[in-house]
mmCIF file of C-alpha atoms in Angstrom:
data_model
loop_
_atom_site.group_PDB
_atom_site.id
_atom_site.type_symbol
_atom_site.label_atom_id
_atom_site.label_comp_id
_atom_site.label_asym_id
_atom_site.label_seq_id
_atom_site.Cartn_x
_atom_site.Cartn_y
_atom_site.Cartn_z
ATOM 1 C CA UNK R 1 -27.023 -32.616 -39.882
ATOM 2 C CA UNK R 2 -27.863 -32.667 -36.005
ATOM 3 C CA UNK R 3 -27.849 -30.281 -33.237
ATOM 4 C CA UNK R 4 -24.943 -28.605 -31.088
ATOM 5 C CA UNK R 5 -24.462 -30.618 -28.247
ATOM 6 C CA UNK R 6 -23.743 -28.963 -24.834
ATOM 7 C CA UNK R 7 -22.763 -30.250 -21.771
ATOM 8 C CA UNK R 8 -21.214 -28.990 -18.715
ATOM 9 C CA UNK R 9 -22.171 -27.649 -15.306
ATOM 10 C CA UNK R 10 -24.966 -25.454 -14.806
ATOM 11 C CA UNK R 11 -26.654 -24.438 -11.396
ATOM 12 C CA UNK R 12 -30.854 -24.503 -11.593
ATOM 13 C CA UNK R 13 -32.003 -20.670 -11.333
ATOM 14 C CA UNK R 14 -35.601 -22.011 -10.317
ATOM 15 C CA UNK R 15 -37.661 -25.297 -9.549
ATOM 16 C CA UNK R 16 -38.293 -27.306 -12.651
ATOM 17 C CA UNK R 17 -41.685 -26.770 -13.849
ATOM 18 C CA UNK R 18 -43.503 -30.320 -14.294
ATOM 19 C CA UNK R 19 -46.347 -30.559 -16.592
ATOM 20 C CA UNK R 20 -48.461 -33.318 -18.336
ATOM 21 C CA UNK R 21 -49.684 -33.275 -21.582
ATOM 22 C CA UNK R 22 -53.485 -34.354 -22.668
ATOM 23 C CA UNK R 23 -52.369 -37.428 -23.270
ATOM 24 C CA UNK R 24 -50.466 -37.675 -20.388
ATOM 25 C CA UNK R 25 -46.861 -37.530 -21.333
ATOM 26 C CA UNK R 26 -44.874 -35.982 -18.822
ATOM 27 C CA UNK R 27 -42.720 -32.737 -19.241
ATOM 28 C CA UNK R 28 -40.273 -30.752 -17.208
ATOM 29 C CA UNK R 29 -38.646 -27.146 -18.040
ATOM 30 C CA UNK R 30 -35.739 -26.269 -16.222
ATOM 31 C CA UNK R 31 -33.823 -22.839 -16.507
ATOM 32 C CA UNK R 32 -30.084 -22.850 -16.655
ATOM 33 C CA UNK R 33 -27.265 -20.537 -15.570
ATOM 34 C CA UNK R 34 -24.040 -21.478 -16.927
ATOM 35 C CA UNK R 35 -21.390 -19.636 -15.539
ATOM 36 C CA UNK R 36 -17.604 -19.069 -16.372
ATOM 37 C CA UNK R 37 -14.759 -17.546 -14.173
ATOM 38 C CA UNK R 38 -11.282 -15.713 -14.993
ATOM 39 C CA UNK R 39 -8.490 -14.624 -12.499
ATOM 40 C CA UNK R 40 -8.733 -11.060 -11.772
ATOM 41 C CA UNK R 41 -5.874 -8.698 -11.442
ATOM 42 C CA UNK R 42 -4.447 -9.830 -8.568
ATOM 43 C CA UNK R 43 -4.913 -13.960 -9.507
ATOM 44 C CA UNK R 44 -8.231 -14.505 -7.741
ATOM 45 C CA UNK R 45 -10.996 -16.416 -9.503
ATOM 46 C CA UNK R 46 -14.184 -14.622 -10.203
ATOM 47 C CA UNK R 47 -17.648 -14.699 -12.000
ATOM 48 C CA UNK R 48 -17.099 -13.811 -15.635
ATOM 49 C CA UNK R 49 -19.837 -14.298 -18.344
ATOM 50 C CA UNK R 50 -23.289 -16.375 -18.053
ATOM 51 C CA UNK R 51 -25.057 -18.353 -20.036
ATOM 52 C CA UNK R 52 -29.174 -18.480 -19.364
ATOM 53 C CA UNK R 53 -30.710 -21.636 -20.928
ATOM 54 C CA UNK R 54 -33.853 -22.826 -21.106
ATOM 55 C CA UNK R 55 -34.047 -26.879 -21.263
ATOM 56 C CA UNK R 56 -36.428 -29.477 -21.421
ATOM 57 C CA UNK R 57 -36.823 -32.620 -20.993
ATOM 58 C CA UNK R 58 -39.685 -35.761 -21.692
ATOM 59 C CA UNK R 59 -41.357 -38.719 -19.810
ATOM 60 C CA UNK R 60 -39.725 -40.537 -17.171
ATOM 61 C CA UNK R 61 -36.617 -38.132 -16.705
ATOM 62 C CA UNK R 62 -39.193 -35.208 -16.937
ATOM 63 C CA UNK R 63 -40.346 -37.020 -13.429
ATOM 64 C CA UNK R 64 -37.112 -37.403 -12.271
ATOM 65 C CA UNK R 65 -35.943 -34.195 -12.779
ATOM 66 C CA UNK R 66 -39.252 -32.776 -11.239
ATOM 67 C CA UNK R 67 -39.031 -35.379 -7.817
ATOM 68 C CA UNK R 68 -34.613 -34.757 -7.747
ATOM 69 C CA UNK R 69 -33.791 -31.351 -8.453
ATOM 70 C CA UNK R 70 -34.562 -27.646 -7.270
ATOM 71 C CA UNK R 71 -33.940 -24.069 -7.287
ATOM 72 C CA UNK R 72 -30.103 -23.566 -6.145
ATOM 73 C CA UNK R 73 -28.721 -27.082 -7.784
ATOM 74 C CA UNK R 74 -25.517 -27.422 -9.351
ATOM 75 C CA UNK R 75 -25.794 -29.862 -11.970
ATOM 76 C CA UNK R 76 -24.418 -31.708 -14.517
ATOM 77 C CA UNK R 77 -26.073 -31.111 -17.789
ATOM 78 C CA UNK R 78 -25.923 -32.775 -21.411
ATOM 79 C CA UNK R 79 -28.229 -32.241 -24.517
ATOM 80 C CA UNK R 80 -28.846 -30.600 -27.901
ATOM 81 C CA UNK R 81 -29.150 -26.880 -28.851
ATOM 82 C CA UNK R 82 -31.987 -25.164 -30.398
ATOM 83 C CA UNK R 83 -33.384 -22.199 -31.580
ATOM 84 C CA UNK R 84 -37.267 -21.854 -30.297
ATOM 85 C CA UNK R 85 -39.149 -19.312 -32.251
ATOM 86 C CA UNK R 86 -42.591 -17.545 -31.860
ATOM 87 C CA UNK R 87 -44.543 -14.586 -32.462
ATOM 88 C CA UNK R 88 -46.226 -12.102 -30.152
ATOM 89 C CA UNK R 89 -47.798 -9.534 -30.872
ATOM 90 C CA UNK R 90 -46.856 -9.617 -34.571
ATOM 91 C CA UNK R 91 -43.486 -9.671 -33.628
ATOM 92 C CA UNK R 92 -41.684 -12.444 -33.823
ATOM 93 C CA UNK R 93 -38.915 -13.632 -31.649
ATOM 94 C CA UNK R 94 -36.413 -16.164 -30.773
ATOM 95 C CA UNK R 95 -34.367 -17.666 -28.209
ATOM 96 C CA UNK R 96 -31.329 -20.344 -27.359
ATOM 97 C CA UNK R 97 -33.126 -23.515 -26.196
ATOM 98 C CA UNK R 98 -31.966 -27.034 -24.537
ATOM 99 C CA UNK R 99 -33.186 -30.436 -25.396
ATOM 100 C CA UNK R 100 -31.921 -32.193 -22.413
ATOM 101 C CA UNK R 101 -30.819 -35.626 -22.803
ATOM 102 C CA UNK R 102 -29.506 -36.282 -19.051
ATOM 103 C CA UNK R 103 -29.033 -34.263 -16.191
ATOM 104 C CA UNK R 104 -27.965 -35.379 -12.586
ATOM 105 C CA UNK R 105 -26.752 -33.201 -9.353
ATOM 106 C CA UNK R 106 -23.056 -32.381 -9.770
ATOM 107 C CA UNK R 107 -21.689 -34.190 -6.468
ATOM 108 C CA UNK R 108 -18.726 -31.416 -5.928
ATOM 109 C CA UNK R 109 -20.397 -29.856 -3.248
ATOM 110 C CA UNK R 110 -23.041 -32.720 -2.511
ATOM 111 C CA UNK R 111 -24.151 -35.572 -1.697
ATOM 112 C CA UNK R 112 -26.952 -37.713 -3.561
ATOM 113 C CA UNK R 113 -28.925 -41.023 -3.080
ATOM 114 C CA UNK R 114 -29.926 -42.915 -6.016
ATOM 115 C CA UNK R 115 -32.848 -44.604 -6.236
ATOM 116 C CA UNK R 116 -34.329 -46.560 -9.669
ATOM 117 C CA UNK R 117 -37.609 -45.215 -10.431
ATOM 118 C CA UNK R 118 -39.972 -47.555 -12.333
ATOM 119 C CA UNK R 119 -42.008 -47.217 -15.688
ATOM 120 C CA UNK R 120 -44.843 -44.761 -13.940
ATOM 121 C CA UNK R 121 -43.687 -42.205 -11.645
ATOM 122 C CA UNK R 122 -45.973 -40.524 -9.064
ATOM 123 C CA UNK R 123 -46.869 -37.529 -11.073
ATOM 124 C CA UNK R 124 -48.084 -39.800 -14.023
ATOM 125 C CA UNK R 125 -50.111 -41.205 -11.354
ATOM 126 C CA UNK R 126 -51.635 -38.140 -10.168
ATOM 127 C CA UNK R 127 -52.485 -36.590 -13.431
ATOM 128 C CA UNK R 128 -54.492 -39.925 -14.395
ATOM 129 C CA UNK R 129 -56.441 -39.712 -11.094
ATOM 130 C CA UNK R 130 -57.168 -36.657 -11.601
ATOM 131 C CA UNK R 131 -58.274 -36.812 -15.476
ATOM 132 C CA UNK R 132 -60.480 -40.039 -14.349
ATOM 133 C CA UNK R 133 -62.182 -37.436 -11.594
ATOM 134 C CA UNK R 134 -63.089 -34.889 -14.169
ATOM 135 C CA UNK R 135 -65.172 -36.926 -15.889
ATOM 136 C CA UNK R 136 -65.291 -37.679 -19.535
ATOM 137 C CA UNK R 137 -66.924 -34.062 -20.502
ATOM 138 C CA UNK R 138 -64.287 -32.119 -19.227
ATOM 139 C CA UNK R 139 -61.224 -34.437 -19.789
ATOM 140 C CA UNK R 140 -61.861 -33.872 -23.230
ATOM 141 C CA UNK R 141 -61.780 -30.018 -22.015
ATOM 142 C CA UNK R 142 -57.374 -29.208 -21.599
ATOM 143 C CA UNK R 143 -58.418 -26.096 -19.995
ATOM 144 C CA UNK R 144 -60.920 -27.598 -17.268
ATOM 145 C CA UNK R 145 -58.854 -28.178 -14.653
ATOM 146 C CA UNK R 146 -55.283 -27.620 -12.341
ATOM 147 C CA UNK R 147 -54.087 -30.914 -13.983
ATOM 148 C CA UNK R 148 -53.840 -29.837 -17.920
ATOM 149 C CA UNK R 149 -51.392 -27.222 -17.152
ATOM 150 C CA UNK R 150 -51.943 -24.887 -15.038
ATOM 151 C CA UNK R 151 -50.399 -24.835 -11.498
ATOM 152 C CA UNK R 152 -52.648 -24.049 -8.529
ATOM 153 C CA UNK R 153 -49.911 -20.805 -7.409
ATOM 154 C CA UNK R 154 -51.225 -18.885 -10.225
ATOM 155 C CA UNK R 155 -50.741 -20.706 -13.160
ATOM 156 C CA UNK R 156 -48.002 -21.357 -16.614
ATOM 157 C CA UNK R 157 -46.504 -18.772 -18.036
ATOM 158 C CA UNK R 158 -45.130 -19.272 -21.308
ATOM 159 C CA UNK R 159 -43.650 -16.187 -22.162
ATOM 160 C CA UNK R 160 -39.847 -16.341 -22.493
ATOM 161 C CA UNK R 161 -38.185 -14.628 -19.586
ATOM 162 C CA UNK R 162 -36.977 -11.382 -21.267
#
């Protein structure tokens, strides 16, 4: 059996969040709205219900996403549905999650210029500088430094956002 898939149009309700793993694998969250509209009384359209996703994606479109897209976006959105689960606390909770196979800006109401990125992007690029300037003490260390995780405005948070 696989996942849901989901696809539509979604607009970005923050900057995707790029981060490298210790091994230097790239990944990028991105929050979701997706929104729906109904005619109102008098035959106007109007905001009806929304849908908040997180999504995520891995590697090279993790870069892509990170170097393309921002805050405000519409965009065009396709992956797989999931259920992520933790517990904090001792109480454990759950929430509607994205796997996101491809995701572009929806061109409605813009204008985009392609470009093909190669096999490395630049954030790949930086994270290995930056684990080769650490040293071999504290690259073994995924707390040392900015470049394991953490962000230099005041770091990751990875509590969900309710």
């Amino acid at each position: 059996m696989s996942l849901p898939q989901l696809s539509g149009v979604a607009r970005l309700i923050e900057d995707p969040e790029l981060r490298f793993s210790a091994s230097g694998s790239a990944v990028v969250k991105v929050r979701l709205a997706f929104n729906s509209w109904k005619k109102d009384q008098s035959g106007q359209w109007v905001d009806d219900a929304t849908f908040f996703v997180r999504g995520t994606a891995f590697g090279q479109a993790a870069e892509n996403v990170a170097a393309s897209l921002q805050r405000g976006m519409e965009v065009m959105v396709v992956g797989r549905m999931k259920t992520e689960s933790w517990e904090k606390n001792g109480e454990k909770r759950s929430e509607a999650a994205l796997l996101v196979d491809s995701i572009g800006p929806s061109l409605r109401f813009a204008t985009a210029q392609v470009e093909k990125s190669g096999g490395q992007g630049q954030g790949r690029q930086e994270f290995q500088q930056a684990r080769q300037a650490q040293g071999a003490a504290s690259a073994e260390d995924p707390w040392a430094s900015s470049a394991s995780g953490q962000s230099q405005a005041g770091g990751w948070n990875d509590d969900p956002p309710f």
